[in-house]
Amino acid sequence: MKNSEKAKPKKPVQSRCEDCQFYDYDEQMGDNVCTADIDEDEYARFAQSGYTSCPLFRYYDEYKSVQKQN
């Protein structure tokens, strides 16, 4: 493998809210919402920034706990 191939920057991971562990259904609102625990300052920075992917994204794998049991 050449050094130039090793130095290539990785593409940022595109995050989808539907795949995130913080994306959940809110019965009061009647819609899916982000349930990440952030304060108002963090939310303001997040809303004003030009993120192409969510910095709070955590992939939700519903089978992860089952795999640990086996």
XYZ file of N, CA, C and O in Angstrom:
280
model
N 0.844 -1.167 0.000
C 0.000 0.000 0.000
C 0.896 1.239 0.000
O 1.831 1.341 0.765
N 0.598 2.190 -0.831
C 1.393 3.400 -0.934
C 1.049 4.359 0.198
O -0.045 4.332 0.745
N 1.988 5.242 0.523
C 1.754 6.239 1.563
C 0.623 7.185 1.209
O -0.102 7.641 2.070
N 0.469 7.496 -0.076
C -0.601 8.413 -0.491
C -1.977 7.802 -0.241
O -2.929 8.509 0.038
N -2.062 6.473 -0.333
C -3.332 5.807 -0.068
C -3.666 5.826 1.417
O -4.815 5.903 1.806
N -2.662 5.745 2.253
C -2.884 5.779 3.698
C -3.323 7.158 4.166
O -4.051 7.281 5.129
N -2.869 8.203 3.504
C -3.122 9.573 3.938
C -4.469 10.121 3.470
O -4.809 11.239 3.795
N -5.221 9.356 2.710
C -6.509 9.857 2.235
C -7.450 10.090 3.406
O -7.597 9.229 4.272
N -8.076 11.275 3.449
C -9.037 11.522 4.537
C -10.287 10.682 4.350
O -10.716 10.419 3.234
N -10.834 10.257 5.465
C -12.053 9.465 5.407
C -13.243 10.374 5.174
O -13.261 11.522 5.621
N -14.224 9.863 4.469
C -15.449 10.622 4.246
C -16.223 10.698 5.556
O -16.258 9.723 6.307
N -16.843 11.850 5.844
C -17.645 11.927 7.066
C -18.856 11.005 6.967
O -19.426 10.836 5.896
N -19.184 10.397 8.070
C -20.326 9.491 8.100
C -21.618 10.308 8.047
O -21.803 11.224 8.832
N -22.450 10.002 7.094
C -23.734 10.674 7.006
C -24.671 10.022 8.007
O -24.827 8.812 8.028
N -25.269 10.834 8.839
C -26.147 10.297 9.870
C -27.605 10.494 9.490
O -27.982 11.527 8.953
N -28.392 9.475 9.764
C -29.828 9.549 9.541
C -30.509 9.470 10.892
O -30.231 8.572 11.674
N -31.397 10.412 11.146
C -32.078 10.437 12.445
C -32.787 9.119 12.734
O -32.815 8.669 13.870
N -33.326 8.494 11.711
C -34.065 7.251 11.906
C -33.190 6.126 12.441
O -33.687 5.172 13.022
N -31.873 6.220 12.252
C -30.940 5.185 12.707
C -30.283 5.526 14.038
O -29.437 4.781 14.517
N -30.636 6.650 14.637
C -29.970 7.136 15.842
C -30.667 6.629 17.107
O -31.886 6.511 17.157
N -29.886 6.375 18.143
C -30.475 5.920 19.402
C -31.242 7.026 20.098
O -32.059 6.760 20.969
N -31.009 8.290 19.745
C -31.710 9.414 20.367
C -33.019 9.764 19.668
O -33.736 10.649 20.102
N -33.319 9.121 18.567
C -34.531 9.407 17.799
C -35.658 8.534 18.343
O -35.607 7.323 18.270
N -36.673 9.183 18.919
C -37.721 8.434 19.593
C -39.073 9.107 19.384
O -39.151 10.296 19.078
N -40.125 8.360 19.599
C -41.483 8.876 19.456
C -41.912 9.600 20.729
O -41.785 9.055 21.823
N -42.401 10.817 20.588
C -42.891 11.607 21.716
C -44.413 11.609 21.665
O -45.006 12.170 20.741
N -45.039 10.978 22.647
C -46.497 10.858 22.657
C -47.194 12.200 22.789
O -48.248 12.414 22.210
N -46.622 13.138 23.557
C -47.242 14.447 23.737
C -47.250 15.245 22.440
O -48.223 15.918 22.135
N -46.155 15.183 21.699
C -46.075 15.909 20.434
C -46.708 15.128 19.297
O -47.085 15.699 18.287
N -46.771 13.824 19.443
C -47.327 12.983 18.397
C -46.414 12.839 17.195
O -46.870 12.620 16.082
N -45.110 12.973 17.433
C -44.152 12.896 16.347
C -42.822 12.362 16.879
O -42.586 12.336 18.084
N -41.952 11.949 15.976
C -40.618 11.518 16.359
C -39.749 12.746 16.594
O -39.820 13.711 15.833
N -38.934 12.704 17.640
C -38.071 13.825 17.992
C -36.703 13.315 18.439
O -36.546 12.154 18.782
N -35.756 14.229 18.471
C -34.427 13.916 18.991
C -34.471 14.068 20.506
O -34.839 15.126 21.018
N -34.083 13.022 21.218
C -34.137 13.039 22.673
C -32.751 13.173 23.303
O -32.587 12.882 24.482
N -31.765 13.632 22.534
C -30.414 13.821 23.070
C -30.465 14.871 24.173
O -31.153 15.884 24.061
N -29.736 14.632 25.240
C -29.726 15.519 26.389
C -28.692 16.625 26.179
O -27.515 16.470 26.523
N -29.136 17.740 25.590
C -28.249 18.884 25.377
C -28.897 20.126 25.965
O -30.121 20.232 26.036
N -28.074 21.081 26.379
C -28.620 22.312 26.952
C -28.888 23.338 25.844
O -28.608 23.095 24.671
N -29.425 24.485 26.217
C -29.821 25.498 25.236
C -28.631 26.028 24.444
O -28.751 26.285 23.246
N -27.490 26.218 25.091
C -26.305 26.723 24.400
C -25.823 25.742 23.334
O -25.488 26.130 22.218
N -25.775 24.463 23.703
C -25.369 23.447 22.731
C -26.347 23.388 21.568
O -25.944 23.254 20.416
N -27.629 23.478 21.870
C -28.633 23.439 20.811
C -28.482 24.637 19.880
O -28.589 24.494 18.658
N -28.235 25.818 20.422
C -28.060 27.014 19.598
C -26.853 26.867 18.667
O -26.927 27.201 17.484
N -25.730 26.353 19.202
C -24.542 26.131 18.363
C -24.842 25.116 17.276
O -24.436 25.269 16.130
N -25.552 24.067 17.631
C -25.892 23.025 16.668
C -26.815 23.567 15.579
O -26.625 23.302 14.401
N -27.808 24.364 15.956
C -28.773 24.901 15.002
C -28.136 25.922 14.053
O -28.527 26.021 12.888
N -27.148 26.669 14.520
C -26.525 27.712 13.712
C -25.350 27.209 12.880
O -24.896 27.894 11.986
N -24.873 26.041 13.174
C -23.704 25.525 12.467
C -24.117 24.900 11.136
O -25.282 24.651 10.878
N -23.137 24.632 10.330
C -23.392 24.040 9.023
C -23.023 22.574 8.976
O -22.376 22.130 8.041
N -23.413 21.814 9.989
C -23.081 20.386 10.013
C -23.712 19.658 8.839
O -24.864 19.884 8.507
N -22.944 18.771 8.228
C -23.495 17.912 7.188
C -23.963 16.592 7.786
O -24.728 15.878 7.173
N -23.465 16.294 8.977
C -23.939 15.124 9.709
C -24.009 15.500 11.186
O -23.303 16.380 11.651
N -24.861 14.835 11.908
C -25.112 15.176 13.307
C -23.937 14.753 14.189
O -23.532 13.585 14.173
N -23.383 15.675 15.005
C -22.280 15.306 15.888
C -22.737 14.470 17.080
O -21.927 13.861 17.763
N -24.029 14.407 17.322
C -24.576 13.645 18.444
C -25.011 12.240 18.041
O -25.454 11.462 18.870
N -24.886 11.921 16.775
C -25.381 10.657 16.239
C -24.717 9.463 16.897
O -23.499 9.372 16.998
N -25.531 8.543 17.360
C -25.079 7.252 17.882
C -25.935 6.189 17.205
O -27.156 6.188 17.338
N -25.284 5.293 16.487
C -26.023 4.273 15.764
C -26.758 3.363 16.741
O -26.173 2.871 17.708
N -28.025 3.158 16.501
C -28.849 2.293 17.351
C -28.945 0.919 16.709
O -29.451 0.768 15.609
N -28.458 -0.069 17.412
C -28.504 -1.449 16.945
C -29.328 -2.246 17.942
O -28.848 -2.600 19.015
N -30.587 -2.497 17.596
C -31.477 -3.179 18.526
C -31.049 -4.608 18.816
O -31.463 -5.192 19.810
N -30.202 -5.184 17.990
C -29.761 -6.558 18.196
C -28.471 -6.649 19.004
O -28.006 -7.740 19.325
N -27.883 -5.515 19.354
C -26.613 -5.510 20.068
C -26.732 -6.208 21.434
O -25.877 -6.985 21.821
N -27.815 -5.927 22.162
C -27.968 -6.550 23.464
C -28.215 -8.050 23.341
O -27.770 -8.835 24.180
N -28.880 -8.469 22.295
C -29.123 -9.900 22.081
C -27.812 -10.607 21.773
O -27.574 -11.711 22.256
N -26.943 -9.983 21.015
C -25.651 -10.582 20.678
C -24.808 -10.784 21.934
O -24.084 -11.761 22.050
N -24.905 -9.872 22.892
C -24.123 -9.999 24.117
C -24.641 -11.139 24.991
O -23.908 -11.714 25.764
N -25.930 -11.441 24.890
C -26.508 -12.508 25.686
C -26.096 -13.890 25.211
O -26.033 -14.826 25.990
N -25.807 -13.991 23.920
C -25.439 -15.303 23.361
C -24.027 -15.675 23.635
O -23.149 -15.107 23.889
